[in-house]
Coordinates of C-alpha atoms and ligand atoms in Angstrom, one line a residue:
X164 CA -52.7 4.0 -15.3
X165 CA -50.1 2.7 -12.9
X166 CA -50.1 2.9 -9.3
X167 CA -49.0 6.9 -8.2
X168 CA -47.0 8.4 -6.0
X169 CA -48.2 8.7 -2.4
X170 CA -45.5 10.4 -0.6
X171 CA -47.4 11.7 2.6
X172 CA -49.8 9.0 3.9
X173 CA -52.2 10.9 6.2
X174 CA -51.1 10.5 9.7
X175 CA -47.7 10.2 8.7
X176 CA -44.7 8.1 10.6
X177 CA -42.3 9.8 12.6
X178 CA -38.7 9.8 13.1
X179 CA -37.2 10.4 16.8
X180 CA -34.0 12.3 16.2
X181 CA -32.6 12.4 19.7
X182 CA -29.5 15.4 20.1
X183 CA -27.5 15.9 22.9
X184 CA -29.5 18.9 23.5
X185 CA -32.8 17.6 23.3
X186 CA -34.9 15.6 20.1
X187 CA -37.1 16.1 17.2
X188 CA -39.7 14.8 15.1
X189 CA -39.2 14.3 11.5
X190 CA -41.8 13.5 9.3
X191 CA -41.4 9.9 7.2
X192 CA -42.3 10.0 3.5
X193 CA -43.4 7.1 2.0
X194 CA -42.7 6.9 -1.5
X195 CA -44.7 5.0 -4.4
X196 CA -42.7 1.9 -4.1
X197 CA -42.7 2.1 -0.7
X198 CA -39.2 3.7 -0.4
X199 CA -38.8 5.8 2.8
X200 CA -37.3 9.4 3.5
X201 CA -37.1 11.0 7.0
X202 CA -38.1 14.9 5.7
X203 CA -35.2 17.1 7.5
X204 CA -36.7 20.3 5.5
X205 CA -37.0 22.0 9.0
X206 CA -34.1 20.5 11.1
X207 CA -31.8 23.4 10.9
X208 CA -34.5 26.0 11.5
X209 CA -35.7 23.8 14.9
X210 CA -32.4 22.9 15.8
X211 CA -29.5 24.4 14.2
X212 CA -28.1 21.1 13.1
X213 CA -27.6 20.2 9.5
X214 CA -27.0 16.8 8.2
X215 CA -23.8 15.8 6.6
X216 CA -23.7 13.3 3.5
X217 CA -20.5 12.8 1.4
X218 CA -21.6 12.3 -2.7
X219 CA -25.2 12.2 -1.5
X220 CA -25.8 8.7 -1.4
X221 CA -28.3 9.0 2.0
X222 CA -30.2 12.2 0.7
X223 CA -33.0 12.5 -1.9
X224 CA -32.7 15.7 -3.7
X225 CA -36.6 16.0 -4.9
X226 CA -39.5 13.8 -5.5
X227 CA -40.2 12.4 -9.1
X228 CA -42.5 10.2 -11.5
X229 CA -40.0 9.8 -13.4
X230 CA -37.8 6.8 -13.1
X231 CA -37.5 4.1 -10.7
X232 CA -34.8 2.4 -9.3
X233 CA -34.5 -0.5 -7.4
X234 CA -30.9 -1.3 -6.8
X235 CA -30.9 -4.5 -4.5
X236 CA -33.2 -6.3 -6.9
X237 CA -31.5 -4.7 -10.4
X238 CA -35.0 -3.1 -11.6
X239 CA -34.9 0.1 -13.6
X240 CA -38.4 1.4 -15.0
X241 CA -39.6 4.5 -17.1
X242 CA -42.9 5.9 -15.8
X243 CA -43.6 2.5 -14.5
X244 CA -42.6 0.6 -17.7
X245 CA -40.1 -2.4 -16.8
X246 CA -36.8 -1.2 -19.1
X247 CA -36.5 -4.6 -20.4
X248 CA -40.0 -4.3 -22.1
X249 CA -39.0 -1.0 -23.5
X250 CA -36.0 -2.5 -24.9
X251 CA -37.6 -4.9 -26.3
X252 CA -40.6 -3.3 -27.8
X253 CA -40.6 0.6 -27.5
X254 CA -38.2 2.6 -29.9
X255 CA -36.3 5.7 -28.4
X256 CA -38.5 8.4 -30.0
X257 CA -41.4 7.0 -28.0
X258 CA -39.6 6.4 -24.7
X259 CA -38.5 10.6 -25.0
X260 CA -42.1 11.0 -25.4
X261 CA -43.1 9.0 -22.6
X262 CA -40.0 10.2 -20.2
X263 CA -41.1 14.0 -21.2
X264 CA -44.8 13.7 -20.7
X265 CA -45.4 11.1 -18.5
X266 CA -47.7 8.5 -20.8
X267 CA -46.8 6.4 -24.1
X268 CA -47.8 8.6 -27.2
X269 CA -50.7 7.5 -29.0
X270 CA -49.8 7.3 -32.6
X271 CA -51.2 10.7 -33.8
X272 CA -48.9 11.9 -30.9
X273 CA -45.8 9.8 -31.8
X274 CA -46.6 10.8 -35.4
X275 CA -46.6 14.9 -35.2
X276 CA -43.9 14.3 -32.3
X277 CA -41.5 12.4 -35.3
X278 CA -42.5 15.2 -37.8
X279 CA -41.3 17.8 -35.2
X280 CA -38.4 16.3 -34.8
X281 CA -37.6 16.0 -38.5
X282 CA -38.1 20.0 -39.0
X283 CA -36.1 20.7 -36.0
X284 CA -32.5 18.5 -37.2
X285 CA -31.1 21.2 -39.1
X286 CA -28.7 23.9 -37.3
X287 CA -28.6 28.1 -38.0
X288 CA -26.3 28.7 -40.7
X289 CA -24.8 30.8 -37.7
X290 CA -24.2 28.0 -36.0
X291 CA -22.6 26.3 -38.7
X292 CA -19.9 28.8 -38.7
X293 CA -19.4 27.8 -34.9
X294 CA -17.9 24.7 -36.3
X295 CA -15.0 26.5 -37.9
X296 CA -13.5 28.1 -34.3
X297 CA -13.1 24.7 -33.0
X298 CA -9.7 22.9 -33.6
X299 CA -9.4 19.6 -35.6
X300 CA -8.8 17.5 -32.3
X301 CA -11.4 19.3 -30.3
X302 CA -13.3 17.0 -27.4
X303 CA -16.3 16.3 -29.1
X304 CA -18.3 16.8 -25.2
X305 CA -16.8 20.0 -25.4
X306 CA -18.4 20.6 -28.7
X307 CA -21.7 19.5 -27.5
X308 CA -21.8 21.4 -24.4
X309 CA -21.0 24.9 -26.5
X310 CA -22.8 23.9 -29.1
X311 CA -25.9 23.5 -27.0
X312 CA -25.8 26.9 -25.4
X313 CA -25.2 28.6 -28.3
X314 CA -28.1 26.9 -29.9
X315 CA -30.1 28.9 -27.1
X316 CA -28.9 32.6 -29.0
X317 CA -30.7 31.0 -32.3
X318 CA -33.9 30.3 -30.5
X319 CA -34.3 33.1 -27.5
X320 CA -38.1 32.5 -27.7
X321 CA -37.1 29.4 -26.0
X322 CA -35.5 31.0 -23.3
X323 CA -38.6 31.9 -21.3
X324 CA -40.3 28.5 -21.4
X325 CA -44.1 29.5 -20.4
X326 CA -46.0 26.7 -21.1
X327 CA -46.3 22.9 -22.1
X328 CA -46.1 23.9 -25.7
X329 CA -42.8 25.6 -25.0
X330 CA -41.2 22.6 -23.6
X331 CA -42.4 20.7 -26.4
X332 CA -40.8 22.9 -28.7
X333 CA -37.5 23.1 -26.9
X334 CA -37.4 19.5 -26.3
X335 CA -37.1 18.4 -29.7
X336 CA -35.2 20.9 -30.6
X337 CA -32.8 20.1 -28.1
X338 CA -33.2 16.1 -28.9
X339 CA -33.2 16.7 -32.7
X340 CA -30.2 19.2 -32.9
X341 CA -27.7 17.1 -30.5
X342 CA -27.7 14.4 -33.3
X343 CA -27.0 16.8 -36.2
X344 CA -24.2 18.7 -33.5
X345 CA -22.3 15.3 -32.8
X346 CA -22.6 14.6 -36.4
X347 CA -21.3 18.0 -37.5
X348 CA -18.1 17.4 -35.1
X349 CA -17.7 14.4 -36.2
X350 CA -17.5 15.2 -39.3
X351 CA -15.0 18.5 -39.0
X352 CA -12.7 16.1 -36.9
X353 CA -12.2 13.8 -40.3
X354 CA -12.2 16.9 -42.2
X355 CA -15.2 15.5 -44.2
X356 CA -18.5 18.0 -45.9
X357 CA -21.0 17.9 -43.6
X358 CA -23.9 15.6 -44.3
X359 CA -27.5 17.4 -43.6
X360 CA -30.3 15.9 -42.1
X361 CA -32.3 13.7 -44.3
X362 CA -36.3 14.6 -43.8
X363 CA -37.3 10.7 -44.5
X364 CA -34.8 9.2 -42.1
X365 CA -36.1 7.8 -38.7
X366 CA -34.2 9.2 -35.4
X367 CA -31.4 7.1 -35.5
X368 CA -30.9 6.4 -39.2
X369 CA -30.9 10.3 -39.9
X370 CA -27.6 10.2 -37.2
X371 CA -26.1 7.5 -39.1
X372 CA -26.7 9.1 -42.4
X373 CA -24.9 12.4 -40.9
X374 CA -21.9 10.8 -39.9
X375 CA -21.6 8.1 -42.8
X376 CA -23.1 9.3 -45.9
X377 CA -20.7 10.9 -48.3
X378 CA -22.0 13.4 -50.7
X379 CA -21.9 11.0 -53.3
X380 CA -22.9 7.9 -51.5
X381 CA -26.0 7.7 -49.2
X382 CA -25.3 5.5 -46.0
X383 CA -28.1 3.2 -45.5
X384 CA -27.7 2.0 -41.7
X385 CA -28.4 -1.9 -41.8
X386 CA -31.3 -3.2 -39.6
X387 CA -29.5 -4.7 -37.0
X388 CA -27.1 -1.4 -36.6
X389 CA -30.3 0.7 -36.6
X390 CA -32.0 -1.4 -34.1
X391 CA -28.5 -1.4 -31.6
X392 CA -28.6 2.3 -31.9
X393 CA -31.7 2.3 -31.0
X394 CA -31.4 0.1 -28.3
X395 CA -28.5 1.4 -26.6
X396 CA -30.1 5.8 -26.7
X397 CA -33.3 4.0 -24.8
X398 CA -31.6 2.2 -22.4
X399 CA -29.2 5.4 -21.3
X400 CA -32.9 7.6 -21.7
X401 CA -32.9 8.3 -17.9
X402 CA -31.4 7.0 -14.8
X403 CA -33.2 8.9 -11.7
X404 CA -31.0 11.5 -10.0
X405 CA -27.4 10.6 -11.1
X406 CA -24.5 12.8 -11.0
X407 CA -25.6 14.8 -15.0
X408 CA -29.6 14.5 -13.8
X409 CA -28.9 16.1 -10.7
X410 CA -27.0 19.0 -12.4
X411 CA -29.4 19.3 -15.0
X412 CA -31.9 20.0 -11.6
X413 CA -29.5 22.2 -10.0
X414 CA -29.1 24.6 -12.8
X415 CA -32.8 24.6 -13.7
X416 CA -33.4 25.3 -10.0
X417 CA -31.9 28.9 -10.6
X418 CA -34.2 29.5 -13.3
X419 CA -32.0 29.1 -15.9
X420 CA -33.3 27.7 -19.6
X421 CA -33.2 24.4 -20.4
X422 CA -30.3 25.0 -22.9
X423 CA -28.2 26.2 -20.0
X424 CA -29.3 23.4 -17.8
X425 CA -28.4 20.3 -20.6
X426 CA -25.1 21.8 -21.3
X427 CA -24.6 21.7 -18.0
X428 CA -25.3 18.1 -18.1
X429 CA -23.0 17.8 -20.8
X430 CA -20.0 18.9 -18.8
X431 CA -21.2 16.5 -15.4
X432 CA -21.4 13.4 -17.9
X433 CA -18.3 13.9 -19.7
X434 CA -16.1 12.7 -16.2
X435 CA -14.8 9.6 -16.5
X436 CA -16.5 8.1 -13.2
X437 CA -19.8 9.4 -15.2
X438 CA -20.4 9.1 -18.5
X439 CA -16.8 9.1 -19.8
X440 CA -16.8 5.4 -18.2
X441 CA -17.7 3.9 -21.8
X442 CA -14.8 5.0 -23.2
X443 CA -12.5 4.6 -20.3
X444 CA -13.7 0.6 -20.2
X445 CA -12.7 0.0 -24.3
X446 CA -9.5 1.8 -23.5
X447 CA -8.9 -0.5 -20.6
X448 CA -9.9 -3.7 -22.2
X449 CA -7.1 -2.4 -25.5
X450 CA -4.5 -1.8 -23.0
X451 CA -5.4 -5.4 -21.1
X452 CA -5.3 -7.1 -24.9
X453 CA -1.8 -5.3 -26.3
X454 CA -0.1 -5.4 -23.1
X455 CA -1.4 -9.6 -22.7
X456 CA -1.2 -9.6 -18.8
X457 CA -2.7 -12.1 -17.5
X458 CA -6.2 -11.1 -16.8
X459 CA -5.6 -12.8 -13.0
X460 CA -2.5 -10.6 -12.4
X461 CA -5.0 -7.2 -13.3
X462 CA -7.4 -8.0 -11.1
X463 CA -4.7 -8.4 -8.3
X464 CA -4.0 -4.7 -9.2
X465 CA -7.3 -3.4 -9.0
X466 CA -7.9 -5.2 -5.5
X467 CA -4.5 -4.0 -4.6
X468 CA -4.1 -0.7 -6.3
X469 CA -6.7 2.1 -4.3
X470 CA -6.0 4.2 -7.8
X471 CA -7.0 1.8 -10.0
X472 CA -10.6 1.1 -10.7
X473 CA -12.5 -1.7 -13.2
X474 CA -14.0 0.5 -15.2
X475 CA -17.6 -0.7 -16.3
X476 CA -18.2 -2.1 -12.8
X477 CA -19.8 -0.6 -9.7
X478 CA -22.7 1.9 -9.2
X479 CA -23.7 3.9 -6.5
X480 CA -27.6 2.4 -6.4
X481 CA -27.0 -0.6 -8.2
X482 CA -26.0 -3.1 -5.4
X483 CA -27.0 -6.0 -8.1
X484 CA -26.2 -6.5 -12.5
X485 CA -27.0 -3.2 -13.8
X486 CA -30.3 -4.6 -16.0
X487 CA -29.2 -1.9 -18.7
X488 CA -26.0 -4.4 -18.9
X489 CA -27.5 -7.8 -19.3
X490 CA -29.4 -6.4 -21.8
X491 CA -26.8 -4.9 -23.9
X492 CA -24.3 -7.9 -22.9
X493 CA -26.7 -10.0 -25.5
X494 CA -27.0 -7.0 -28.0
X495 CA -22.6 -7.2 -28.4
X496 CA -23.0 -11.0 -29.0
X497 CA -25.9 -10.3 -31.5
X498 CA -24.4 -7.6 -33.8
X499 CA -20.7 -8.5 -33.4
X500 CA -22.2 -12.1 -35.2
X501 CA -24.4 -10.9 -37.8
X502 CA -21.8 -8.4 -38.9
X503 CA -19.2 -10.9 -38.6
X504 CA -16.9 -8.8 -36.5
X505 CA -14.3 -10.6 -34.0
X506 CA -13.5 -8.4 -31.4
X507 CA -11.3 -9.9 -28.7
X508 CA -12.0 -7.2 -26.2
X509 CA -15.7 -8.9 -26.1
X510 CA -14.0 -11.7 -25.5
X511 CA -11.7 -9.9 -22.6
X512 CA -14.8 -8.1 -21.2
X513 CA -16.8 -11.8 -21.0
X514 CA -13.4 -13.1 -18.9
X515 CA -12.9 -10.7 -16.4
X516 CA -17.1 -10.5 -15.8
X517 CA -16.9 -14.3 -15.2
X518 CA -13.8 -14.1 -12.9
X519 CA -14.9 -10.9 -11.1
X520 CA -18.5 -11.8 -10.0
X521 CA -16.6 -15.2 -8.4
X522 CA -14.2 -12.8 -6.3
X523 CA -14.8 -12.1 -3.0
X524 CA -13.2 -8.4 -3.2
X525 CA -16.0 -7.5 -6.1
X526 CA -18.8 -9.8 -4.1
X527 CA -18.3 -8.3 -0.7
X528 CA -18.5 -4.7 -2.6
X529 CA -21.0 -5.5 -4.8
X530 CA -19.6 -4.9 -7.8
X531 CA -21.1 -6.2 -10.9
X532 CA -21.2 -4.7 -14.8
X533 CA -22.5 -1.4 -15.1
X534 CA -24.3 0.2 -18.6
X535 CA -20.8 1.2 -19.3
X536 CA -19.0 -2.1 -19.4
X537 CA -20.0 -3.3 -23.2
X538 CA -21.3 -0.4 -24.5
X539 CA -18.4 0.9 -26.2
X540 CA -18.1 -2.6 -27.8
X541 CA -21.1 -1.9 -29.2
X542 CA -20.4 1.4 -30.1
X543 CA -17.4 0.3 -31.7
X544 CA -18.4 -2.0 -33.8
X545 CA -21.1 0.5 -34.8
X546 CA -18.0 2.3 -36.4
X547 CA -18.7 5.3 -34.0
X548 CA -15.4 6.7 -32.7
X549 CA -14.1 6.4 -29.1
X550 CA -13.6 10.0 -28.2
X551 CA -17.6 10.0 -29.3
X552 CA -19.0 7.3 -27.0
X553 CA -19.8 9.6 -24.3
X554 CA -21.4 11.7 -26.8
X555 CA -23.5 9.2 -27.6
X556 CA -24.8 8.8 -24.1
X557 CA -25.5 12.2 -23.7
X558 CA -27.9 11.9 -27.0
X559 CA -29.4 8.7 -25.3
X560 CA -29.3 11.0 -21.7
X561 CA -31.1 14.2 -23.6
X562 CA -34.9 12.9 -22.4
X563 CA -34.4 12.3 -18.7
X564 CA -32.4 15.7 -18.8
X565 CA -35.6 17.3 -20.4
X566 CA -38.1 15.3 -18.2
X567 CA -36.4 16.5 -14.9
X568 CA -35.9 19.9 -16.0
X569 CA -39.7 20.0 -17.0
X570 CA -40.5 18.2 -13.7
X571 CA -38.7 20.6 -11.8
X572 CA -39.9 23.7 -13.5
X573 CA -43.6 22.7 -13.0
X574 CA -42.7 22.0 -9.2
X575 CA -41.7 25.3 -9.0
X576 CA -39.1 24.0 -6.5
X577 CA -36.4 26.0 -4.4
X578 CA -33.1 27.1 -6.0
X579 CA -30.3 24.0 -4.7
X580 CA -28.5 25.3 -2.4
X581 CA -27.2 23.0 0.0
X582 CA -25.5 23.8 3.5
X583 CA -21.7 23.1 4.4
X584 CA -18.9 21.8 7.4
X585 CA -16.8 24.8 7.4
X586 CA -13.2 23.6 8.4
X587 CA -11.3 26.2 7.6
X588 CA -9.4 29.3 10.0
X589 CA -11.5 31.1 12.3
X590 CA -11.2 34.9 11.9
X591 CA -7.9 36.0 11.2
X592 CA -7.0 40.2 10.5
X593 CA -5.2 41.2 7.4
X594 CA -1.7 41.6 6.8
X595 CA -0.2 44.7 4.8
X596 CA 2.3 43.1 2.0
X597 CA 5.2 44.5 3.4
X598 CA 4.7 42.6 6.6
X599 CA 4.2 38.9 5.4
Ligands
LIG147 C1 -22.7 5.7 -14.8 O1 -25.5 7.2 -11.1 C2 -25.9 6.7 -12.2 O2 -27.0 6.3 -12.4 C3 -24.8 6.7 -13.2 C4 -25.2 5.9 -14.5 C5 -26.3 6.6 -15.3 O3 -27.0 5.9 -16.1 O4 -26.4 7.8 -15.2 O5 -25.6 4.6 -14.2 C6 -24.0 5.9 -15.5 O6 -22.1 6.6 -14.4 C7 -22.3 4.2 -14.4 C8 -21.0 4.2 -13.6 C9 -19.8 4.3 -14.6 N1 -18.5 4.4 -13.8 C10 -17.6 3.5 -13.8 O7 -17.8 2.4 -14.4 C11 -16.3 3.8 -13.1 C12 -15.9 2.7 -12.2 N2 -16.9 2.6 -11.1 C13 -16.6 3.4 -9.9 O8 -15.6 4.3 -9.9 C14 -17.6 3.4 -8.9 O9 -18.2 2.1 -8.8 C15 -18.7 4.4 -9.0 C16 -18.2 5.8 -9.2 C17 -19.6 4.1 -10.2 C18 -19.6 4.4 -7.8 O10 -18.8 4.7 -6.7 P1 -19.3 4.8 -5.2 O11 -20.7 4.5 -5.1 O12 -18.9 6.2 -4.7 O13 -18.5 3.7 -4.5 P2 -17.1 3.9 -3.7 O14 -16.2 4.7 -4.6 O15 -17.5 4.4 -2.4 O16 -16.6 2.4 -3.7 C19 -17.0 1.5 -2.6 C20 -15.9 0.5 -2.6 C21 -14.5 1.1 -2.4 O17 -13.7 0.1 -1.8 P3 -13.3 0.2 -0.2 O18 -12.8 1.7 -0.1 O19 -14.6 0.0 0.5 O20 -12.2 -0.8 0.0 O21 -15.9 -0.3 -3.8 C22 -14.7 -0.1 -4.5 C23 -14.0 1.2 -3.9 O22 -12.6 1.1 -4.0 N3 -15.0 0.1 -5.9 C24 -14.3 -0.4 -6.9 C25 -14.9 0.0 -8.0 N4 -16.0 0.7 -7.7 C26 -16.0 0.8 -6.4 N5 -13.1 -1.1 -6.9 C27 -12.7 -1.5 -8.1 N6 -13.3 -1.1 -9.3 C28 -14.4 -0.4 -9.3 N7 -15.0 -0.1 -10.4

């Protein structure tokens, strides 16, 4: 077992806040990789004062086992496990496991936990009939996010989650029935049958064989498709308290289900600065290749242009490469060769990377690829849609939303409700109409 959190050493550190009308003393925590936190939980009551943070960067919302981040030093782990060993050896079935419950599954475990999520792929017929209000261009994330809630009216013994066995039930329902919803969309927005689950398929060959598969003609995923579907759900698995996490937390904080809560996270991811990045970077790269400016001459604009951003670079904690990035850098190069596909927006997205981290405006902001920046080549090339790659992130996203909501619920913490800077009038008396 790995080292645990210790947030409150005994005989704690202090922090001096000194006020214009006198000072406090503010508890340090001390997280488990030796993080630290001045604990403001009774500022306000002690002094009136409340802190101000724009987007959160300075504030930790909760504590959690969850993931780690190190953002200087580009390390991302799972419960302690380096993500580059989980790439490598770990498959995204067992990495939900061990996000949800905290350890690696033993293989009885991963076993019964596959089998669940086999019976649990198919939807209501009610819900099938959900499909049919939708129009033929509808956003698949709006899809999802529906789709998920209205899973919840299908399953209302899920709605009062009492105990572990509850979660474990509503968490692979949830993870099982995401892949058969994006499917389904999918599938209505070609105006193709539906394909049903398959019960001998694995996780990500059953997704395949849902969107693919014709009713005359099973898809059979190849290996190294299989493998960078695989790859690219466990590497988006979890990613500590980012904008859809935090949501996830701040619905669940009311008390409400965990169906609620990831639909919530839906709607968070589906923003372009967010999850919608993947899409918005293949759409940048398309423009870049069929307009041919000189790749120079764009990054001018972006340094230039304060409403134009390079989409696929930057991150909020990651001050260093996003690992997720290296990692699926190699996996383009790998299965764009051994399916023999030339896409010159690889090609593009390989340019700018190598003129970008040699700028000074990207260097002094540390700016460097983010997961976004060749997943959607990936994706691509994996024949899933554009309008769908965000969809797949929320599918690879589904565990860490689970895990924190399940953290959260067994914290029993506080409803979120944080504070504001009122700027607006001071009291003003009404006018009747007939006076204004
Ligand atoms: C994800 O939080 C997570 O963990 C998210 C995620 C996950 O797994 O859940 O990792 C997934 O969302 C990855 C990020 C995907 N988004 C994009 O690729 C969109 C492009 N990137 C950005 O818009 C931006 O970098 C953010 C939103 C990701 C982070 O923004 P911050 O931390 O709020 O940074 P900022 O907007 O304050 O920018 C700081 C400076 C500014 O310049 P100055 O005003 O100081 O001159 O850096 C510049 C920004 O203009 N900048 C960029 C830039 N990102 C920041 N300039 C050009 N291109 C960019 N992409």
């Amino acid at each position: 077992m790995g080292k645990r959190a210790k947030t409150d050493p005994e005989g704690g550190m202090k922090a001096i806040l000194k006020l214009p009308d006198g000072k406090i003393e503010l508890p340090i925590l001390v997280g488990s990789e030796n993080e630290r936190a001045i604990d403001i939980t009774q500022l306000r009551s002690e002094t009136g004062y409340i802190t101000y943070d724009n987007g959160y960067g300075n504030t930790g919302s909760c504590r959690s086992e969850i993931t780690y981040i190190d953002g200087e030093q580009g390390i991302l782990r799972y419960r302690g496990y380096p993500i580059e060993e989980l790439a490598e050896k770990s498959r995204f079935v067992e990495v939900a496991w061990l996000l949800i419950s905290g350890e690696l599954p033993t293989k009885p475990q991963l076993q019964s936990f596959s089998e669940l999520l086999t019976r649990n792929a198919a939807l209501h017929e009610g819900l099938r009939h959900h499909f049919e209000g939708f129009p033929p261009d509808a956003h698949p994330m709006a899809m999802l996010s529906a789709m998920i809630n209205a899973c919840s009216c299908y399953h209302p013994e899920l709605l009062e989650m009492e105990d572990e066995s509850h979660v474990l039930e509503g968490s692979a329902k949830l993870l099982s029935k995401v892949r058969t919803i994006a499917a389904f969309s999918y599938r209505k927005s070609i105006g193709r049958p539906i394909i049903h689950p398959h019960p001998k398929l694995s996780y990500t060959r059953n997704f395949l064989h849902m969107m693919f598969s014709q009713p005359f003609e099973l898809y059979e995923a190849p290996d190294v498709v299989d493998r960078a579907l695989t790859l690219l759900l466990t590497l988006h698995a979890d990613h500590e308290q980012n904008c859809s996490t935090s949501t996830v937390r701040m619905v669940g904080s009311s008390g409400a289900n965990l169906f609620a809560s990831t639909a919530a996270g839906v709607c968070a991811l589906w923003g372009p600065l967010h999850g919608g990045a993947n899409l918005a970077v293949v759409n940048m790269l398309r423009k870049i290749n069929e307009s041919g400016i000189p790749l120079k001459e764009f990054i001018e604009k972006v340094k230039t242009d304060p409403n134009l951003r390079l989409m696929g670079f930057g991150h909020r904690v990651y001050k260093n490469y996003d690992p997720r990035a290296q990692i699926l850098k190699k996996t383009a190069d790998r299965l764009l060769n051994e399916l023999g596909i030339q896409n010159p927006l690889l090609n593009i997205a390989k340019e700018i990377e190598g003129m970008v981290l040699e700028d000074d405006y990207f260097i002094e902001r540390k700016l460097f690829p983010n997961v976004d920046f060749y997943s959607g080549i990936i994706l691509s090339a994996l024949n899933i849609p554009a309008n769908m790659f965000t969809v797949i992130f929320a599918i690879g996203r589904m565990p860490g939303w689970i895990a924190n909501w399940y953290e959260q619920f067994c914290q029993k913490a506080k409803i979120v409700r944080p504070r504001q800077i009122y700027t607006g009038y001071a009291t003003r008396h009404y006018i009747p109409l007939d006076q204004r």
